[in-house]
CSV table of C-alpha atoms in Angstrom, one decimal:
chain,number,residue,atom,x,y,z
A,1123,MET,CA,-4.8,18.4,-16.9
A,1124,THR,CA,-4.5,18.3,-13.1
A,1125,ILE,CA,-5.4,15.5,-10.7
A,1126,LEU,CA,-6.5,16.2,-7.2
A,1127,HIS,CA,-5.6,13.5,-4.7
A,1128,LEU,CA,-7.5,13.3,-1.4
A,1129,ILE,CA,-5.8,11.4,1.5
A,1130,ARG,CA,-6.2,12.0,5.3
A,1131,SER,CA,-2.7,11.2,6.4
A,1132,TYR,CA,-0.3,12.8,4.0
A,1133,GLY,CA,2.2,15.2,5.6
A,1134,LYS,CA,2.8,13.3,8.8
A,1135,PRO,CA,6.4,13.6,10.2
A,1136,ILE,CA,7.1,9.9,9.3
A,1137,GLN,CA,5.6,8.5,6.1
A,1138,GLY,CA,3.6,5.3,6.1
A,1139,GLY,CA,2.8,3.1,3.1
A,1140,ALA,CA,-0.1,5.3,1.9
A,1141,GLU,CA,2.0,8.4,1.8
A,1142,ILE,CA,4.9,6.6,0.0
A,1143,ASN,CA,2.4,5.4,-2.5
A,1144,ILE,CA,1.2,8.9,-3.2
A,1145,ASP,CA,4.8,10.2,-3.7
A,1146,ASN,CA,5.6,7.4,-6.1
A,1147,LEU,CA,2.4,7.8,-8.0
A,1148,VAL,CA,2.4,11.6,-8.5
A,1149,GLY,CA,6.1,11.4,-9.6
A,1150,PHE,CA,5.3,8.8,-12.1
A,1151,ILE,CA,2.2,10.6,-13.4
A,1152,TYR,CA,4.3,13.6,-14.2
A,1153,GLN,CA,7.2,11.6,-15.6
A,1154,SER,CA,5.1,9.6,-18.0
A,1155,GLN,CA,2.3,12.0,-18.9
A,1156,LYS,CA,3.5,15.5,-17.7
A,1157,ILE,CA,0.3,15.7,-15.6
A,1158,LYS,CA,0.6,17.7,-12.4
A,1159,SER,CA,-1.0,16.6,-9.1
A,1160,ILE,CA,-2.4,18.4,-6.0
A,1161,VAL,CA,-2.7,16.6,-2.7
A,1162,LEU,CA,-5.3,17.7,-0.1
A,1163,SER,CA,-5.0,16.1,3.3
A,1164,ASP,CA,-5.8,16.8,7.0
A,1165,ASN,CA,-2.3,18.4,7.2
A,1166,GLY,CA,-2.5,20.9,4.4
A,1167,ILE,CA,-2.2,21.3,0.6
A,1168,TRP,CA,0.7,20.1,-1.6
A,1169,PHE,CA,1.4,21.0,-5.2
A,1170,PHE,CA,3.7,19.0,-7.5
A,1171,ASP,CA,6.7,21.1,-8.5
A,1172,LYS,CA,8.1,20.2,-11.9
A,1173,HIS,CA,11.5,21.5,-11.0
A,1174,SER,CA,12.1,19.5,-7.8
A,1175,LYS,CA,9.9,16.7,-9.2
A,1176,ARG,CA,8.1,16.3,-5.9
A,1177,LEU,CA,5.2,17.6,-3.9
A,1178,GLU,CA,5.8,20.9,-2.1
A,1179,LYS,CA,3.5,22.2,0.7
A,1180,ASP,CA,1.9,25.5,0.1
A,1181,GLU,CA,1.7,27.3,3.5
A,1182,ASN,CA,-0.5,30.1,2.0
A,1183,PHE,CA,-3.4,27.8,1.5
A,1184,SER,CA,-5.7,26.5,4.2
A,1185,LYS,CA,-7.9,23.6,3.4
A,1186,LYS,CA,-11.1,25.7,3.6
A,1187,LYS,CA,-9.6,28.4,1.4
A,1188,PHE,CA,-8.5,25.9,-1.2
A,1189,VAL,CA,-11.8,24.1,-1.3
A,1190,PHE,CA,-13.7,27.5,-1.5
A,1191,LYS,CA,-11.5,28.6,-4.5
A,1192,LEU,CA,-12.0,25.3,-6.1
A,1193,ILE,CA,-15.7,25.3,-5.8
A,1194,SER,CA,-16.0,29.0,-6.8
A,1195,ARG,CA,-13.9,28.2,-9.9
A,1196,LYS,CA,-11.2,30.7,-8.9
A,1197,PHE,CA,-8.7,27.9,-9.3
A,1198,LYS,CA,-7.9,25.7,-12.3
A,1199,THR,CA,-10.4,22.9,-12.1
A,1200,PRO,CA,-9.0,19.3,-11.8
A,1201,LYS,CA,-10.4,16.8,-14.3
A,1202,ILE,CA,-10.1,13.9,-11.9
A,1203,ILE,CA,-10.4,13.5,-8.1
A,1204,HIS,CA,-8.5,10.5,-6.8
A,1205,VAL,CA,-9.5,9.4,-3.3
A,1206,HIS,CA,-7.0,7.3,-1.4
A,1207,SER,CA,-8.7,7.1,2.1
A,1208,ASN,CA,-12.0,5.7,3.3
A,1209,GLY,CA,-14.7,7.4,5.3
A,1210,TYR,CA,-15.5,11.1,5.2
A,1211,ILE,CA,-12.8,11.8,2.5
A,1212,ILE,CA,-14.9,9.9,0.0
A,1213,PHE,CA,-17.9,12.2,0.9
A,1214,ILE,CA,-15.6,15.3,0.4
A,1215,GLY,CA,-14.4,13.9,-3.0
A,1216,TYR,CA,-17.9,13.2,-4.1
A,1217,LEU,CA,-19.3,16.7,-3.2
A,1218,ILE,CA,-16.4,18.5,-4.9
A,1219,SER,CA,-16.7,16.3,-8.0
A,1220,LEU,CA,-20.4,17.1,-8.2
A,1221,VAL,CA,-19.8,20.8,-8.0
A,1222,ILE,CA,-16.9,21.1,-10.4
A,1223,GLY,CA,-17.9,18.3,-12.8
A,1224,ALA,CA,-14.8,16.1,-12.3
A,1225,LYS,CA,-14.6,12.3,-12.5
A,1226,LEU,CA,-14.2,10.6,-9.1
A,1227,LEU,CA,-11.8,7.7,-8.6
A,1228,VAL,CA,-11.9,5.8,-5.3
A,1229,LYS,CA,-9.0,3.6,-4.4
A,1230,ILE,CA,-9.9,0.3,-2.7
A,1231,THR,CA,-7.0,-0.6,-0.6
A,1232,ARG,CA,-8.4,-3.8,1.0
A,1233,ILE,CA,-11.5,-5.9,0.3
A,1234,ALA,CA,-11.4,-8.0,3.5
A,1235,ASP,CA,-11.9,-7.4,7.2
A,1236,ASP,CA,-15.3,-5.7,7.0
A,1237,SER,CA,-14.2,-3.2,4.4
A,1238,LEU,CA,-16.4,-1.0,2.3
A,1239,ILE,CA,-16.8,-3.6,-0.4
A,1240,SER,CA,-17.0,-6.9,1.5
A,1241,ARG,CA,-18.7,-5.6,4.6
A,1242,ASN,CA,-20.5,-8.5,6.3
A,1243,ARG,CA,-22.4,-6.3,8.8
A,1244,PHE,CA,-23.9,-3.6,6.7
A,1245,PHE,CA,-26.6,-2.5,9.1
A,1246,SER,CA,-25.6,-1.3,12.6
A,1247,LYS,CA,-27.5,-0.4,15.8
A,1248,ASN,CA,-25.8,2.9,15.3
A,1249,ILE,CA,-28.2,4.7,12.9
A,1250,ARG,CA,-25.6,7.3,11.9
A,1251,LEU,CA,-23.1,4.6,11.0
A,1252,THR,CA,-25.7,2.7,8.9
A,1253,ILE,CA,-26.6,5.9,7.0
A,1254,LYS,CA,-22.9,6.6,6.4
A,1255,ARG,CA,-22.5,3.1,5.0
A,1256,ILE,CA,-25.5,3.4,2.7
A,1257,LEU,CA,-24.3,6.8,1.4
A,1258,LEU,CA,-20.8,5.4,0.7
A,1259,LYS,CA,-22.3,2.5,-1.2
A,1260,LEU,CA,-24.5,4.8,-3.2
A,1261,ILE,CA,-21.5,7.0,-4.0
A,1262,CYS,CA,-19.5,4.0,-5.2
A,1263,LEU,CA,-22.4,3.0,-7.5
A,1264,SER,CA,-22.6,6.4,-9.2
A,1265,ASN,CA,-22.1,6.4,-12.9
A,1266,PHE,CA,-19.2,8.9,-12.8
A,1267,VAL,CA,-17.4,7.1,-10.0
A,1268,ASN,CA,-14.7,4.5,-10.8
A,1269,LEU,CA,-13.2,2.1,-8.2
A,1270,HIS,CA,-9.4,1.8,-8.4
A,1271,CYS,CA,-8.4,-1.8,-7.6
A,1272,LEU,CA,-4.9,-3.0,-7.1
A,1273,THR,CA,-5.2,-6.6,-8.3
A,1274,GLN,CA,-7.2,-8.9,-10.5
A,1275,SER,CA,-8.6,-10.8,-7.5
A,1276,ALA,CA,-9.8,-7.5,-6.0
A,1277,LYS,CA,-11.5,-6.7,-9.3
A,1278,HIS,CA,-13.2,-10.0,-9.2
A,1279,GLU,CA,-14.6,-9.3,-5.7
A,1280,VAL,CA,-15.6,-5.7,-6.5
A,1281,SER,CA,-17.3,-6.7,-9.8
A,1282,ASN,CA,-20.2,-8.0,-7.7
A,1283,PHE,CA,-20.5,-4.5,-6.4
A,1284,THR,CA,-20.0,-2.3,-9.6
A,1285,LYS,CA,-18.7,-2.7,-13.1
A,1286,ASN,CA,-16.9,0.7,-13.0
A,1287,ILE,CA,-13.5,-0.7,-12.2
A,1288,VAL,CA,-9.9,0.1,-13.2
A,1289,ILE,CA,-6.8,-1.8,-12.1
A,1290,PHE,CA,-3.4,-0.2,-11.3
A,1291,PRO,CA,-0.9,-1.6,-8.8
A,1292,ASN,CA,1.1,0.2,-6.1
A,1293,LEU,CA,4.5,1.3,-7.4
A,1294,THR,CA,7.9,1.3,-5.7
A,1295,LYS,CA,11.1,3.0,-6.8
A,1296,SER,CA,13.5,1.2,-9.0
A,1297,ARG,CA,15.9,-1.1,-7.4
A,1298,ALA,CA,19.6,-0.4,-7.2
A,1299,LYS,CA,21.4,-1.1,-10.5
A,1300,LYS,CA,23.0,-4.1,-8.9
A,1301,ILE,CA,21.5,-6.1,-6.1
A,1302,ILE,CA,23.7,-6.2,-3.0
A,1303,ILE,CA,24.9,-9.7,-2.3
A,1304,LYS,CA,22.4,-11.2,0.2
A,1305,LYS,CA,23.5,-12.1,3.7
A,1306,GLU,CA,22.5,-15.8,4.1
A,1307,LYS,CA,20.0,-17.0,6.7
A,1308,THR,CA,18.6,-13.5,7.4
A,1309,ILE,CA,14.9,-13.0,7.7
A,1310,LEU,CA,13.2,-9.6,7.3
A,1311,ILE,CA,9.8,-8.7,8.6
A,1312,THR,CA,8.5,-5.2,7.9
A,1313,SER,CA,5.1,-4.3,9.1
A,1314,ARG,CA,2.9,-2.1,11.1
A,1315,MET,CA,2.6,-3.8,14.5
A,1316,ILE,CA,-1.1,-4.6,14.6
A,1317,ARG,CA,-3.0,-7.8,15.2
A,1318,ARG,CA,-3.9,-8.3,11.6
A,1319,LYS,CA,-0.3,-8.6,10.6
A,1320,ASN,CA,0.2,-11.8,12.7
A,1321,ILE,CA,3.6,-11.0,14.0
A,1322,ASP,CA,3.0,-13.4,17.0
A,1323,LEU,CA,2.1,-16.2,14.7
A,1324,THR,CA,5.2,-15.7,12.7
A,1325,LEU,CA,7.6,-15.4,15.6
A,1326,ASP,CA,6.0,-18.3,17.5
A,1327,GLN,CA,6.6,-20.6,14.5
A,1328,ILE,CA,10.2,-19.3,14.2
A,1329,ILE,CA,10.8,-20.1,17.9
A,1330,ASN,CA,8.9,-23.4,18.1
A,1331,GLN,CA,10.7,-24.8,15.1
A,1332,ASN,CA,14.1,-23.5,16.3
A,1333,ILE,CA,14.5,-21.3,13.3
A,1334,HIS,CA,15.8,-18.5,15.4
A,1335,GLN,CA,18.9,-20.7,16.4
A,1336,GLU,CA,20.0,-20.8,12.8
A,1337,TYR,CA,18.6,-17.6,11.3
A,1338,LYS,CA,18.8,-13.9,12.2
A,1339,VAL,CA,15.4,-12.2,12.3
A,1340,ILE,CA,15.1,-8.5,11.8
A,1341,ILE,CA,11.7,-6.8,12.5
A,1342,ILE,CA,11.0,-3.2,11.3
A,1343,GLY,CA,7.9,-1.2,12.1
A,1344,ASP,CA,5.9,0.6,14.7
A,1345,GLY,CA,2.4,0.4,16.1
A,1346,PRO,CA,0.3,-0.5,19.1
A,1347,GLU,CA,1.7,-4.0,19.4
A,1348,LEU,CA,5.4,-3.1,19.3
A,1349,LYS,CA,5.9,-2.7,23.1
A,1350,ARG,CA,4.2,-6.0,23.9
A,1351,LEU,CA,6.0,-7.9,21.2
A,1352,LYS,CA,9.4,-6.6,22.3
A,1353,ILE,CA,8.7,-7.7,25.9
A,1354,LYS,CA,7.4,-11.1,24.8
A,1355,TYR,CA,10.4,-12.0,22.6
A,1356,LYS,CA,13.2,-10.1,24.5
A,1357,GLU,CA,15.1,-13.2,25.6
A,1358,PHE,CA,15.8,-14.3,22.0
A,1359,ARG,CA,19.0,-12.6,20.9
A,1360,ASN,CA,18.5,-13.5,17.2
A,1361,ILE,CA,15.1,-11.7,17.1
A,1362,ILE,CA,15.9,-8.0,16.7
A,1363,PHE,CA,13.3,-5.2,16.8
A,1364,LYS,CA,14.5,-2.1,14.9
A,1365,GLY,CA,11.3,-0.1,15.5
A,1366,LEU,CA,10.3,2.5,12.9
A,1367,ILE,CA,13.0,3.7,10.5
A,1368,THR,CA,12.9,5.9,7.5
A,1369,SER,CA,12.0,4.5,4.0
A,1370,LYS,CA,15.5,5.5,2.8
A,1371,ASN,CA,17.2,3.5,5.5
A,1372,ILE,CA,14.9,0.5,5.2
A,1373,SER,CA,16.1,0.0,1.6
A,1374,TYR,CA,19.4,-1.3,3.1
A,1375,TYR,CA,17.6,-4.2,4.8
A,1376,TYR,CA,15.5,-5.1,1.7
A,1377,GLN,CA,18.8,-5.3,-0.3
A,1378,LYS,CA,20.7,-7.2,2.3
A,1379,CYS,CA,18.3,-9.8,3.8
A,1380,GLU,CA,17.8,-13.1,2.0
A,1381,PHE,CA,14.2,-13.9,3.1
A,1382,PHE,CA,11.1,-11.8,3.6
A,1383,ILE,CA,8.1,-13.1,5.6
A,1384,ASN,CA,4.6,-11.6,5.8
A,1385,LEU,CA,1.8,-13.7,7.3
A,1386,SER,CA,-0.8,-11.0,7.4
A,1387,SER,CA,-4.4,-12.2,7.4
A,1388,SER,CA,-5.4,-9.8,4.7
A,1389,GLU,CA,-3.8,-7.4,2.2
A,1390,GLY,CA,-4.8,-5.2,-0.7
A,1391,MET,CA,-1.3,-5.1,-2.2
A,1392,SER,CA,1.5,-5.3,0.3
A,1393,ASN,CA,4.0,-2.4,-0.2
A,1394,ALA,CA,6.5,-4.3,1.8
A,1395,LEU,CA,6.2,-7.4,-0.4
A,1396,ILE,CA,6.7,-5.5,-3.7
A,1397,GLU,CA,9.6,-3.6,-2.2
A,1398,ALA,CA,11.2,-6.9,-0.9
A,1399,MET,CA,10.7,-8.6,-4.3
A,1400,VAL,CA,12.1,-5.7,-6.3
A,1401,ASN,CA,15.2,-6.1,-4.1
A,1402,GLY,CA,15.3,-9.8,-4.7
A,1403,CYS,CA,14.1,-11.1,-1.3
A,1404,LYS,CA,12.9,-14.7,-1.3
A,1405,SER,CA,9.4,-14.2,0.1
A,1406,ILE,CA,7.1,-16.3,2.2
A,1407,VAL,CA,3.6,-14.8,2.4
A,1408,THR,CA,0.0,-15.8,3.4
A,1409,ASP,CA,-1.8,-17.8,0.8
A,1410,ILE,CA,-4.5,-15.3,-0.1
A,1411,PRO,CA,-5.5,-14.2,-3.6
A,1412,GLU,CA,-4.1,-10.7,-3.3
A,1413,ASN,CA,-0.6,-12.1,-2.5
A,1414,ARG,CA,-0.8,-14.6,-5.3
A,1415,ASP,CA,-1.8,-11.8,-7.8
A,1416,THR,CA,1.1,-9.7,-6.5
A,1417,ALA,CA,3.9,-12.3,-6.5
A,1418,SER,CA,2.8,-15.0,-9.0
A,1419,ASP,CA,5.3,-17.9,-9.0
A,1420,TYR,CA,8.0,-15.9,-7.4
A,1421,ALA,CA,7.1,-16.4,-3.8
A,1422,ILE,CA,6.2,-19.3,-1.4
A,1423,TYR,CA,2.6,-19.3,0.0
A,1424,HIS,CA,1.9,-20.2,3.6
A,1425,LYS,CA,-1.2,-21.8,4.9
A,1426,LYS,CA,-2.2,-22.1,8.6
A,1427,LYS,CA,-0.8,-25.7,9.1
A,1428,ASP,CA,2.3,-25.3,6.9
A,1429,ASN,CA,5.7,-25.8,8.5
A,1430,LEU,CA,7.7,-22.6,8.2
A,1431,LYS,CA,11.1,-24.3,8.4
A,1432,ARG,CA,10.2,-26.4,5.4
A,1433,MET,CA,9.0,-23.4,3.5
A,1434,LEU,CA,12.3,-21.6,4.1
A,1435,LYS,CA,14.0,-24.5,2.4
A,1436,LEU,CA,11.6,-24.2,-0.5
A,1437,ALA,CA,12.1,-20.4,-0.7
A,1438,SER,CA,15.9,-20.9,-0.7
A,1439,LYS,CA,15.5,-22.4,-4.2
A,1440,LEU,CA,14.0,-19.2,-5.6
A,1441,SER,CA,16.3,-17.0,-7.8
A,1442,THR,CA,17.0,-13.6,-6.4
A,1443,GLU,CA,17.6,-12.2,-9.9
A,1444,LYS,CA,14.4,-13.6,-11.4
A,1445,ILE,CA,12.4,-12.3,-8.5
A,1446,SER,CA,13.8,-8.9,-8.9
A,1447,ASN,CA,13.4,-8.8,-12.6
A,1448,PHE,CA,9.7,-9.9,-12.4
A,1449,ALA,CA,8.8,-7.3,-9.7
A,1450,SER,CA,10.8,-4.5,-11.4
A,1451,LYS,CA,8.7,-5.0,-14.6
A,1452,LYS,CA,5.4,-4.9,-12.7
A,1453,TYR,CA,5.9,-2.5,-9.9
A,1454,THR,CA,8.4,0.2,-10.9
A,1455,PRO,CA,8.0,3.1,-13.3
A,1456,ASN,CA,8.3,1.8,-16.9
A,1457,ILE,CA,6.6,1.9,-20.3
A,1458,LEU,CA,4.1,-0.8,-19.4
A,1459,ASN,CA,2.9,1.1,-16.4
A,1460,SER,CA,2.8,4.3,-18.5
A,1461,ILE,CA,0.1,2.6,-20.6
A,1462,LEU,CA,-1.8,1.5,-17.4
A,1463,ILE,CA,-1.7,5.1,-16.1
A,1464,LYS,CA,-3.6,6.2,-19.2
A,1465,GLU,CA,-6.2,3.6,-18.5
A,1466,LEU,CA,-6.4,4.5,-14.8
A,1467,TYR,CA,-7.1,8.2,-15.5
A,1468,ASP,CA,-8.8,7.6,-18.9
A,1469,ILE,CA,-6.2,9.7,-20.8
A,1470,ASP,CA,-6.6,9.9,-24.6
C-alpha cells in the first residue's frame, strides 16, 4: 500500500510547521505500518526511502510527468490520497482520486478565521471565488472523502458539515531521554510573525506588567510582522528576537526555557505548543477549545482580561516532568498512535 500526500509548500529551503508535520507523519507511517509515502508539491516529487528512513526528491520526475503516469496507470496506484493544503490542491486530489479510484483524505488544519469549514461569508461578489467555495464544499461532502481533524473540538465543529471524520493529532519527535534543567524565568515565544498570532498583545502585557524586568523573553520566528516588531520593542534588552532558526536548533530553546507563551487568536493544533510540552515547558496559551484539547490540565489558559503576571505564577506550579510525560504519550510515535494511524488510513 502507498499513500500519496499533496501539499503545496513541501521542499522549501526552510521548513515550516506543515513540512515538519509531513516528515514526522510519513516516517511514523513507515515505522508503524511499513507503508511508503509519496509527496507531491509545487516544488517536486519526493519518495520515502526505506534505507534512509526519509523522503528523497526524485529529480527525474516533473509534476506533470508523475500525474500523467499515475492517471495512465503506468505507476503503482496509491490507495489513499492525503491532502494537507487548502485551495486548488484539494481539486487536484479529488480529480486524481476519481480517476484512479483512491480514497481521499482532506486535512482540516484550522476551523476558525473564515476557513473552509466555518466560513461566515460563503458567497462573494467574485463569482469565480463563490464557485470555488461551492465546489470545495461539494468535494468535502462526497461519500469517498474523509476529513482529517486534529482535535475533538474540531470534530465537533466539522460534524455539522459532514459525518465522514477521522481524528489524528500532529506528531513531534520524541524528547531527549532526559530533559535539560530549565533556566528559571525564561519565556519562549515561537511563532510565524503574523497578526493572528498576537505577538503585540503578548509583548505589550509583558512590558506593561513589568514582566520583562524580571524575565528574559526569547522570540523565534519569521514573517511579515518581524521587522515592525523588532523596531517597536528594540529598546527592551530582555526581549530578544532570534528570527528564523532551523528546527534542529530550536530544540535547544524548547529544552532550556521554563515557560512557553502562545496567545494566538486561533489554532488547529499548535506544533509549537506540542513541541514545548514534550520538552516540559510550562505553557500559557489562549483559552480556545483547540488548545484545551491539546494541553488538557497541563497548561494555563489565558482570556483577554487575564493578568499575565499572575498566570506566570500559576504556571510556575506546573510539573515539567508531568507535562512532558503527558505530551510524549499523546504526540510522539508510540503504540497508541500506531492504532490511531490504522483508523486514520482505514488499515485492516
